[in-house]
Amino acid sequence: MSSGNRAKRHLPSLYRQESLAPGQNDNHEVIAINETIPPEPSAAPVTLAAVLAAKEYRAAARDELIGRRCVPVISLTINMPGPHKSGPEITSLLYTALTKLRHRLDAAGCELLEETVRHQYTGPFALLAVAGDAAAIKKLCMAIEDRTAYGRLLDIDVFDANGGQISRAGSASPPRSCFICPLPAAQCVRTQAHSPAEILLAAKKYLAAYQAARTSLWPQPVVAVATTALEAMLMEAACTPAPGLVDRYNSGAHQDMDFFTFIKSSSALSTAMFRFAQAGWEHDAQPAELLTVLRLIGLEAEAVMFKSTGGINTQKGLLFLLGILTASAACTIRRQPAGAFIDNIQAFTAAVCEGLVERELEILRSRLPDRNLTAGERLFLSHGISGIRGELAAGLPLVKSHGLPALRSALAAKAPLNDALVHALLALMTVAEDSTIFNRHGLDALRTVQQQASAIWLAGGMLTAGGRQRLAGLDQAFIAAKISPGGSADLLACTYFLHTLDHQLQTCKNG
């Protein structure tokens, strides 16, 4: 229908209560108008006359928006059979669909000029004025209808700037299927193939599918990154024998914790890993600005960890290290989904921590804080070793040069995952400037640990019988001397994290 001969409709004069809609931003005008047609309680059954009046009202509002904006308009309604077409769940479904629409439009480069939401007891609806190609907009709307578990409840119609409706047939797409069977919906309606009760039951199942989907609070990439981070923490704690560290066989050099303490601690930190990943996923500013956000999340998580362990410090250093790496991975996946994945993550990690050594360690040469220095700070002041801060600011080079090659070579040699993890831990122990060892035993002990690890590495590490025997002996020696290479263990968790994410990405590309 052209703008010249489009039937003139007038909006009825109704009571209006205007408020800002959820999801408002500064890029477009967003208006929510709460209206009732007619003014009856929302619990009252919807009559056919009310449905027809609402349809006419919606068409008039759509025409008015097209005439004023002169661009394509999307009409979003909820296709809910039965006498009750409004309520909290239906309203929530509308706003969820709106969020998906905004994201799809933004990704397609379509400018959202105006969004109007109207709440009526005949069901809420939304109108969106969009600058873009109407046919292309229709395709992305159909993707939402067809590819979500509850999409059958959504009616997303697209009208061009002249008011003409863009049909599925015009988009070379099959017609919408029935609520119940695979046949076209129009055919089942025409033949009355299903009873109203059957259709209502099917609609309620779709609504339940929406309610189930709504419990998924995080985007899928965030879930993948966060669960891999948790997995990495558990893998580091489980690999055995881990010289001087808590493992499945013993508590290593520690008297106040065991393997189950680490299970508790890792579980307590699991929510933080999701928050780190979400923070990275949403971050659009400069990388260095992300660090402040991550530290706030980390401080909250640290308190949760201490509560779960009864005040025992199990993974404070790993929380700092893996939190930054998790956020960097999520941000990298969103910004740079292709290319050298691990290299991109390491580069982003370095950018997040740019200037960290200068701000937090170099400054100690001129001014000391009014508190006890940390082990890392003392190591820097006494020997100029920047520790984990320097490792992060450099993009975790030891993980790339020692951890990943050792893990991957062991797996390529068909070593069990446990042995491959211990093999990678040993490789990291040969080079890591471990502040945990330095803090408790001094630099000479740290160098001795590196030398001992290097000797076992040259003997084949976990890939030879002799290497395995010597590792078991080193574990007992470290337990007796109370030596715990915790810094190397943290780098092992990062190694496993990057290896596993990279493997998942390659599997997705090839599958």
Coordinates of C-alpha atoms in Angstrom, one line a residue:
M1 CA 0.0 0.0 0.0
S2 CA 1.6 3.3 -1.0
S3 CA 1.6 6.4 1.2
G4 CA -0.7 8.1 -1.3
N5 CA -3.6 5.6 -1.0
R6 CA -3.0 4.2 2.4
A7 CA -6.2 4.3 4.4
K8 CA -6.2 7.1 6.9
R9 CA -6.6 5.8 10.5
H10 CA -6.9 7.9 13.6
L11 CA -5.6 6.9 17.0
P12 CA -8.5 6.8 19.5
S13 CA -8.4 9.3 22.3
L14 CA -7.5 7.1 25.3
Y15 CA -6.0 7.5 28.7
R16 CA -2.2 7.5 28.5
Q17 CA 0.4 7.0 31.2
E18 CA 3.9 7.5 29.8
S19 CA 7.1 6.2 31.2
L20 CA 10.6 5.1 30.0
A21 CA 10.8 1.6 28.8
P22 CA 13.4 -1.0 29.9
G23 CA 16.5 -0.9 27.7
Q24 CA 16.3 2.9 26.9
N25 CA 19.5 4.3 25.6
D26 CA 20.7 7.6 24.1
N27 CA 20.7 6.5 20.5
H28 CA 16.9 6.6 19.9
E29 CA 13.7 7.8 21.3
V30 CA 12.0 5.2 23.5
I31 CA 8.5 5.6 24.8
A32 CA 6.3 3.3 26.8
I33 CA 2.7 4.1 26.8
N34 CA 0.5 2.1 29.2
E35 CA -3.1 1.9 27.8
T36 CA -6.1 -0.2 28.3
I37 CA -8.7 -0.8 25.5
P38 CA -11.3 -0.9 26.9
P39 CA -10.6 0.1 30.5
E40 CA -11.4 -3.3 32.1
P41 CA -9.4 -5.3 34.6
S42 CA -6.6 -7.3 32.9
A43 CA -7.9 -10.5 34.5
A44 CA -11.1 -10.2 32.4
P45 CA -11.3 -12.5 29.4
V46 CA -10.5 -10.8 26.1
T47 CA -13.5 -10.6 23.8
L48 CA -13.4 -10.8 20.1
A49 CA -14.6 -7.2 19.8
A50 CA -11.7 -6.1 22.0
V51 CA -9.2 -8.1 19.9
L52 CA -10.5 -6.4 16.7
A53 CA -10.4 -3.0 18.3
A54 CA -6.8 -3.5 19.5
K55 CA -5.8 -4.7 16.0
E56 CA -7.3 -1.5 14.4
Y57 CA -5.6 0.6 17.0
R58 CA -2.3 -1.1 16.4
A59 CA -2.6 -0.5 12.7
A60 CA -3.3 3.1 13.2
A61 CA -0.3 3.6 15.5
R62 CA 1.8 1.8 12.9
D63 CA 0.6 4.0 10.1
E64 CA 1.2 7.1 12.1
L65 CA 4.8 6.1 12.9
I66 CA 5.5 5.2 9.2
G67 CA 4.0 8.5 8.1
R68 CA 6.1 10.5 10.6
R69 CA 9.4 8.7 10.2
C70 CA 9.2 7.5 6.5
V71 CA 11.2 4.4 7.3
P72 CA 10.3 0.7 7.7
V73 CA 8.5 -0.2 10.9
I74 CA 8.6 -3.4 12.9
S75 CA 5.5 -4.5 14.7
L76 CA 6.0 -7.0 17.6
T77 CA 3.1 -8.7 19.3
I78 CA 2.7 -11.8 21.4
N79 CA 0.7 -14.5 19.8
M80 CA -1.0 -15.9 22.8
P81 CA -4.2 -18.0 22.2
G82 CA -7.0 -18.1 24.7
P83 CA -9.0 -15.5 26.6
H84 CA -6.1 -14.0 28.6
K85 CA -3.4 -12.2 26.6
S86 CA -1.6 -10.1 29.2
G87 CA 0.3 -10.6 32.4
P88 CA 3.8 -10.4 33.8
E89 CA 5.2 -13.4 31.8
I90 CA 3.8 -12.1 28.5
T91 CA 5.2 -8.6 29.2
S92 CA 8.5 -10.1 30.1
L93 CA 8.5 -12.1 26.8
L94 CA 7.9 -8.9 24.8
Y95 CA 10.8 -7.1 26.4
T96 CA 13.1 -10.1 25.9
A97 CA 12.1 -10.2 22.2
L98 CA 12.8 -6.4 22.0
T99 CA 16.3 -6.9 23.4
K100 CA 17.0 -9.6 20.8
L101 CA 15.7 -7.3 18.1
R102 CA 17.9 -4.4 19.2
H103 CA 21.0 -6.6 19.2
R104 CA 20.2 -8.0 15.7
L105 CA 19.5 -4.6 14.3
D106 CA 22.7 -3.2 15.8
A107 CA 24.7 -6.1 14.4
A108 CA 23.2 -5.6 11.0
G109 CA 24.0 -1.9 11.0
C110 CA 20.3 -0.8 11.1
E111 CA 19.6 2.4 13.0
L112 CA 16.8 2.2 15.5
L113 CA 15.1 5.6 15.4
E114 CA 12.1 5.2 17.7
E115 CA 10.7 2.5 19.8
T116 CA 7.2 2.5 21.3
V117 CA 5.7 0.0 23.7
R118 CA 2.0 -0.1 24.5
H119 CA 0.5 -2.2 27.3
Q120 CA -3.1 -3.3 26.8
Y121 CA -5.2 -6.0 28.4
T122 CA -5.5 -7.4 24.9
G123 CA -1.7 -7.9 25.0
P124 CA 1.3 -5.7 24.8
F125 CA 2.9 -4.7 21.5
A126 CA 5.9 -2.7 20.3
L127 CA 6.6 -0.6 17.2
L128 CA 10.1 0.1 16.1
A129 CA 11.0 2.7 13.4
V130 CA 14.2 1.4 11.7
A131 CA 16.4 3.0 9.1
G132 CA 17.4 0.1 6.8
D133 CA 16.3 -2.2 4.1
A134 CA 12.9 -3.7 4.9
A135 CA 13.6 -7.1 3.3
A136 CA 16.8 -7.4 5.2
I137 CA 15.0 -6.4 8.4
K138 CA 12.4 -9.0 7.8
K139 CA 15.0 -11.8 7.5
L140 CA 16.5 -11.0 10.9
C141 CA 13.1 -10.8 12.4
M142 CA 12.3 -14.3 11.0
A143 CA 15.5 -15.6 12.5
I144 CA 14.2 -14.6 15.9
E145 CA 10.8 -16.2 15.3
D146 CA 12.3 -19.4 13.9
R147 CA 15.4 -20.0 16.0
T148 CA 14.3 -19.6 19.6
A149 CA 12.5 -22.2 21.6
Y150 CA 9.6 -19.8 22.3
G151 CA 9.7 -18.0 18.9
R152 CA 6.3 -19.4 17.9
L153 CA 4.7 -17.0 20.4
L154 CA 6.2 -14.0 18.6
D155 CA 4.7 -12.2 15.7
I156 CA 7.2 -9.9 14.2
D157 CA 5.8 -8.1 11.2
V158 CA 7.8 -5.7 9.0
F159 CA 6.3 -2.9 6.9
D160 CA 8.2 -0.8 4.4
A161 CA 8.3 2.9 4.3
N162 CA 5.1 2.9 2.1
G163 CA 3.2 0.8 4.6
G164 CA 3.4 -2.4 2.6
Q165 CA 3.9 -5.6 4.6
I166 CA 7.0 -7.7 3.8
S167 CA 5.7 -11.3 3.7
R168 CA 7.6 -14.5 4.3
A169 CA 6.8 -15.6 0.8
G170 CA 8.3 -12.4 -0.5
S171 CA 11.5 -13.3 1.4
A172 CA 11.6 -16.8 -0.2
S173 CA 10.9 -18.4 3.2
P174 CA 8.4 -21.1 4.2
P175 CA 5.2 -20.0 5.9
R176 CA 5.0 -20.2 9.7
S177 CA 4.2 -23.6 11.0
C178 CA 1.3 -24.5 13.2
F179 CA 1.5 -24.3 17.1
I180 CA 1.2 -28.1 17.2
C181 CA 2.2 -29.7 13.9
P182 CA 4.7 -29.0 11.1
L183 CA 1.9 -28.0 8.7
P184 CA 1.5 -24.3 7.8
A185 CA -0.5 -22.5 10.5
A186 CA -2.9 -21.0 7.9
Q187 CA -3.8 -24.5 6.7
C188 CA -4.5 -25.8 10.2
V189 CA -6.6 -22.7 11.0
R190 CA -8.6 -23.1 7.8
T191 CA -9.3 -26.8 8.4
Q192 CA -9.7 -26.4 12.2
A193 CA -7.2 -29.3 12.6
H194 CA -6.7 -28.7 16.3
S195 CA -9.1 -27.8 19.1
P196 CA -8.7 -24.6 21.1
A197 CA -7.7 -26.5 24.2
E198 CA -4.9 -28.2 22.3
I199 CA -3.7 -24.9 20.9
L200 CA -3.7 -23.3 24.3
L201 CA -1.8 -26.2 25.8
A202 CA 0.8 -25.9 23.1
A203 CA 1.1 -22.1 23.7
K204 CA 1.6 -22.7 27.4
K205 CA 4.4 -25.1 26.6
Y206 CA 6.1 -22.4 24.5
L207 CA 5.7 -20.0 27.4
A208 CA 7.3 -22.5 29.7
A209 CA 10.2 -22.8 27.2
Y210 CA 10.6 -19.0 27.5
Q211 CA 10.6 -19.2 31.3
A212 CA 13.2 -21.9 31.2
A213 CA 15.3 -19.9 28.7
R214 CA 15.1 -16.8 30.9
T215 CA 16.9 -18.6 33.7
S216 CA 20.1 -18.6 31.5
L217 CA 21.6 -15.3 32.7
W218 CA 24.7 -15.2 30.6
P219 CA 25.5 -15.2 26.9
Q220 CA 26.8 -18.6 25.7
P221 CA 30.4 -17.4 25.1
V222 CA 30.4 -16.0 28.7
V223 CA 29.3 -19.4 30.0
A224 CA 31.9 -21.2 27.9
V225 CA 34.7 -19.0 29.2
A226 CA 33.6 -19.0 32.9
T227 CA 33.1 -22.7 33.1
T228 CA 36.5 -23.3 31.5
A229 CA 38.0 -21.0 34.2
L230 CA 36.4 -23.0 36.9
E231 CA 37.5 -26.2 35.2
A232 CA 41.1 -24.9 35.1
M233 CA 41.0 -24.2 38.9
L234 CA 39.8 -27.7 39.6
M235 CA 42.3 -29.4 37.2
E236 CA 45.2 -27.5 38.8
A237 CA 44.1 -28.7 42.2
A238 CA 43.6 -32.3 41.1
C239 CA 46.7 -33.1 39.1
T240 CA 49.0 -35.5 41.1
P241 CA 51.8 -35.7 42.2
A242 CA 52.2 -31.9 42.4
P243 CA 55.4 -31.3 44.3
G244 CA 54.8 -29.5 47.6
L245 CA 51.2 -28.6 46.5
V246 CA 47.8 -29.8 47.6
D247 CA 46.8 -32.7 45.4
R248 CA 44.6 -35.8 45.5
Y249 CA 47.3 -37.7 47.4
N250 CA 48.3 -35.3 50.2
S251 CA 48.2 -31.7 51.4
G252 CA 51.7 -31.0 50.2
A253 CA 53.6 -28.4 52.3
H254 CA 50.4 -27.2 53.9
Q255 CA 48.9 -28.0 57.3
D256 CA 45.8 -25.9 57.0
M257 CA 44.2 -27.1 53.8
D258 CA 43.6 -30.2 51.7
F259 CA 42.1 -31.2 48.4
F260 CA 38.6 -30.7 49.6
T261 CA 39.4 -27.2 50.8
F262 CA 40.3 -26.4 47.2
I263 CA 37.0 -27.9 46.0
K264 CA 35.2 -25.6 48.4
S265 CA 37.3 -22.6 47.4
S266 CA 36.9 -23.2 43.6
S267 CA 33.1 -23.6 44.1
A268 CA 33.0 -20.3 46.0
L269 CA 34.8 -18.5 43.2
S270 CA 32.7 -19.9 40.4
T271 CA 30.2 -17.0 40.4
A272 CA 33.2 -14.6 40.2
M273 CA 34.4 -16.3 37.1
F274 CA 31.1 -15.7 35.4
R275 CA 31.2 -12.0 36.5
F276 CA 34.8 -11.6 35.2
A277 CA 33.7 -13.1 31.8
Q278 CA 30.6 -10.9 31.6
A279 CA 32.7 -7.8 32.5
G280 CA 35.0 -8.6 29.6
W281 CA 32.2 -9.5 27.2
E282 CA 30.5 -6.1 27.8
H283 CA 33.6 -4.0 27.9
D284 CA 33.8 -1.4 25.0
A285 CA 36.3 1.1 26.4
Q286 CA 40.1 1.0 26.5
P287 CA 41.5 -2.3 27.8
A288 CA 43.3 -0.7 30.8
E289 CA 40.0 0.7 32.1
L290 CA 38.7 -2.8 32.6
L291 CA 41.2 -3.5 35.4
T292 CA 39.4 -1.4 38.0
V293 CA 36.2 -3.3 37.4
L294 CA 37.9 -6.6 37.7
R295 CA 39.6 -5.7 40.9
L296 CA 36.2 -4.7 42.5
I297 CA 34.8 -8.1 41.4
G298 CA 37.9 -9.8 42.8
L299 CA 37.7 -8.1 46.2
E300 CA 34.1 -9.3 46.6
A301 CA 35.1 -12.8 45.5
E302 CA 38.0 -12.9 47.8
A303 CA 35.7 -12.3 50.8
V304 CA 33.5 -15.2 49.6
M305 CA 36.5 -17.5 49.2
F306 CA 37.8 -16.7 52.8
K307 CA 34.3 -17.4 54.1
S308 CA 34.1 -20.8 52.4
T309 CA 37.5 -21.8 53.6
G310 CA 37.3 -20.5 57.2
G311 CA 39.9 -17.8 56.5
I312 CA 42.4 -19.9 54.6
N313 CA 44.1 -18.4 51.6
T314 CA 43.8 -21.1 48.9
Q315 CA 43.5 -19.2 45.6
K316 CA 43.9 -15.5 46.2
G317 CA 46.7 -15.2 43.7
L318 CA 44.9 -17.4 41.1
L319 CA 41.8 -15.2 41.5
F320 CA 43.8 -12.2 40.4
L321 CA 45.5 -13.9 37.6
L322 CA 42.7 -16.0 36.2
G323 CA 40.1 -13.3 36.7
I324 CA 42.0 -10.9 34.4
L325 CA 42.6 -13.7 31.9
T326 CA 39.0 -14.8 31.9
A327 CA 37.8 -11.2 31.2
S328 CA 40.4 -10.9 28.5
A329 CA 39.3 -14.1 26.8
A330 CA 35.6 -13.1 26.8
C331 CA 36.4 -9.6 25.4
T332 CA 38.7 -11.1 22.8
I333 CA 36.1 -13.6 21.6
R334 CA 33.6 -10.8 21.1
R335 CA 36.0 -8.3 19.5
Q336 CA 38.3 -10.7 17.5
P337 CA 36.5 -14.0 17.0
A338 CA 39.0 -15.0 14.3
G339 CA 42.7 -15.1 14.1
A340 CA 45.4 -16.3 16.5
F341 CA 43.2 -16.8 19.5
I342 CA 45.8 -17.3 22.2
D343 CA 48.0 -14.5 20.9
N344 CA 45.0 -12.2 20.9
I345 CA 44.1 -13.0 24.4
Q346 CA 47.6 -12.5 25.6
A347 CA 47.9 -9.2 23.8
F348 CA 44.6 -8.0 25.4
T349 CA 45.8 -9.2 28.9
A350 CA 48.9 -7.2 28.5
A351 CA 46.9 -4.1 27.4
V352 CA 44.6 -4.5 30.5
C353 CA 47.7 -4.6 32.8
E354 CA 49.7 -1.9 30.9
G355 CA 51.6 0.2 33.4
L356 CA 50.8 -2.1 36.3
V357 CA 54.4 -2.7 37.3
E358 CA 55.2 1.0 37.1
R359 CA 52.1 2.0 39.1
E360 CA 52.3 -0.6 41.8
L361 CA 56.0 -1.7 42.1
E362 CA 58.3 1.0 40.7
I363 CA 56.5 3.5 42.9
L364 CA 57.7 1.6 46.0
R365 CA 61.2 2.7 45.3
S366 CA 60.2 6.3 46.3
R367 CA 57.3 5.7 48.6
L368 CA 56.3 2.8 50.8
P369 CA 52.7 2.1 51.8
D370 CA 51.4 2.3 55.4
R371 CA 51.0 -1.5 55.6
N372 CA 53.1 -4.7 55.4
L373 CA 54.5 -5.3 52.0
T374 CA 53.3 -8.3 50.0
A375 CA 55.7 -11.1 49.0
G376 CA 55.6 -9.8 45.4
E377 CA 56.5 -6.3 46.5
R378 CA 59.4 -7.5 48.7
L379 CA 60.7 -9.6 45.8
F380 CA 60.6 -6.6 43.5
L381 CA 62.3 -4.2 46.0
S382 CA 65.1 -6.7 46.9
H383 CA 65.8 -8.3 43.5
G384 CA 63.9 -6.3 40.9
I385 CA 61.7 -9.3 40.0
S386 CA 58.2 -8.1 39.0
G387 CA 56.5 -11.4 39.7
I388 CA 52.9 -12.0 38.6
R389 CA 52.3 -8.3 37.8
G390 CA 55.2 -8.3 35.4
E391 CA 54.0 -11.6 33.9
L392 CA 50.5 -10.2 33.3
A393 CA 51.8 -6.9 31.9
A394 CA 53.9 -8.9 29.4
G395 CA 50.9 -11.1 28.4
L396 CA 51.8 -14.3 30.3
P397 CA 54.9 -15.2 28.3
L398 CA 55.9 -18.2 30.4
V399 CA 52.5 -19.8 29.7
K400 CA 53.2 -19.5 26.0
S401 CA 56.9 -20.4 26.1
H402 CA 56.8 -23.2 28.6
G403 CA 53.3 -24.1 29.9
L404 CA 51.4 -24.6 26.6
P405 CA 54.2 -26.4 24.7
A406 CA 54.7 -28.9 27.6
L407 CA 51.0 -29.6 28.0
R408 CA 50.5 -30.1 24.3
S409 CA 53.6 -32.2 23.8
A410 CA 52.5 -34.5 26.6
L411 CA 49.0 -34.8 25.2
A412 CA 50.4 -35.5 21.7
A413 CA 52.5 -38.3 23.2
K414 CA 49.2 -39.8 24.5
A415 CA 50.0 -39.1 28.1
P416 CA 46.9 -39.1 30.4
L417 CA 45.6 -35.6 31.2
N418 CA 46.8 -35.9 34.8
D419 CA 50.3 -36.6 33.6
A420 CA 50.2 -33.9 31.0
L421 CA 49.2 -31.4 33.6
V422 CA 52.0 -32.4 36.0
H423 CA 54.4 -32.3 33.1
A424 CA 53.4 -28.7 32.3
L425 CA 53.6 -27.8 36.0
L426 CA 57.2 -29.0 36.0
A427 CA 58.1 -27.0 32.9
L428 CA 56.7 -23.8 34.6
M429 CA 58.6 -24.6 37.8
T430 CA 61.9 -24.4 35.8
V431 CA 61.4 -20.7 35.0
A432 CA 58.7 -19.2 37.2
E433 CA 59.9 -16.5 39.6
D434 CA 57.6 -17.9 42.3
S435 CA 56.9 -15.3 45.0
T436 CA 55.3 -17.9 47.2
I437 CA 58.6 -19.8 47.5
F438 CA 60.6 -16.5 47.8
N439 CA 58.3 -15.2 50.5
R440 CA 58.7 -18.3 52.7
H441 CA 62.3 -19.5 51.9
G442 CA 64.2 -16.8 50.1
L443 CA 65.8 -16.4 46.6
D444 CA 68.3 -19.2 47.1
A445 CA 65.5 -21.7 47.7
L446 CA 63.7 -20.4 44.6
R447 CA 66.8 -21.0 42.5
T448 CA 67.2 -24.4 43.9
V449 CA 63.6 -25.4 43.1
Q450 CA 64.2 -24.2 39.5
Q451 CA 67.3 -26.3 39.2
Q452 CA 65.7 -29.4 40.7
A453 CA 62.7 -29.0 38.3
S454 CA 65.1 -28.5 35.4
A455 CA 67.0 -31.8 36.2
I456 CA 63.7 -33.8 36.3
W457 CA 62.6 -32.1 33.1
L458 CA 65.8 -33.2 31.4
A459 CA 65.1 -36.7 32.7
G460 CA 61.8 -36.7 30.8
G461 CA 59.4 -35.4 33.4
M462 CA 56.1 -37.3 33.5
L463 CA 56.8 -38.9 30.1
T464 CA 59.4 -41.3 31.5
A465 CA 59.5 -43.8 34.3
G466 CA 62.6 -42.2 35.7
G467 CA 61.1 -38.7 35.6
R468 CA 58.0 -39.8 37.3
Q469 CA 60.0 -41.5 40.1
R470 CA 62.0 -38.4 40.6
L471 CA 58.9 -36.2 40.7
A472 CA 57.4 -38.4 43.5
G473 CA 60.7 -38.0 45.4
L474 CA 60.6 -34.2 44.9
D475 CA 57.1 -34.1 46.3
Q476 CA 58.2 -35.8 49.5
A477 CA 61.3 -33.5 49.7
F478 CA 59.1 -30.3 49.3
I479 CA 56.7 -31.6 51.9
A480 CA 59.5 -32.0 54.4
A481 CA 61.0 -28.6 53.6
K482 CA 57.5 -27.0 53.4
I483 CA 58.1 -25.7 49.9
S484 CA 55.0 -24.9 47.9
P485 CA 55.4 -23.6 44.3
G486 CA 52.0 -21.9 44.3
G487 CA 53.0 -19.3 41.6
S488 CA 53.7 -22.1 39.2
A489 CA 50.4 -23.8 40.0
D490 CA 48.6 -20.6 39.2
L491 CA 50.3 -20.4 35.8
L492 CA 49.4 -24.1 35.2
A493 CA 45.7 -23.2 35.7
C494 CA 46.1 -20.4 33.1
T495 CA 47.9 -22.8 30.7
Y496 CA 45.0 -25.3 30.9
F497 CA 42.5 -22.5 30.5
L498 CA 44.0 -21.2 27.3
H499 CA 44.6 -24.6 25.9
T500 CA 41.1 -25.7 26.5
L501 CA 39.4 -22.6 25.1
D502 CA 41.6 -22.7 22.1
H503 CA 40.7 -26.4 21.5
Q504 CA 37.0 -25.6 21.9
L505 CA 37.3 -22.8 19.3
Q506 CA 39.1 -25.0 16.8
T507 CA 36.5 -27.7 17.3
C508 CA 33.7 -25.2 16.6
K509 CA 35.5 -24.0 13.4
N510 CA 36.0 -27.5 12.2
G511 CA 32.7 -28.9 13.2

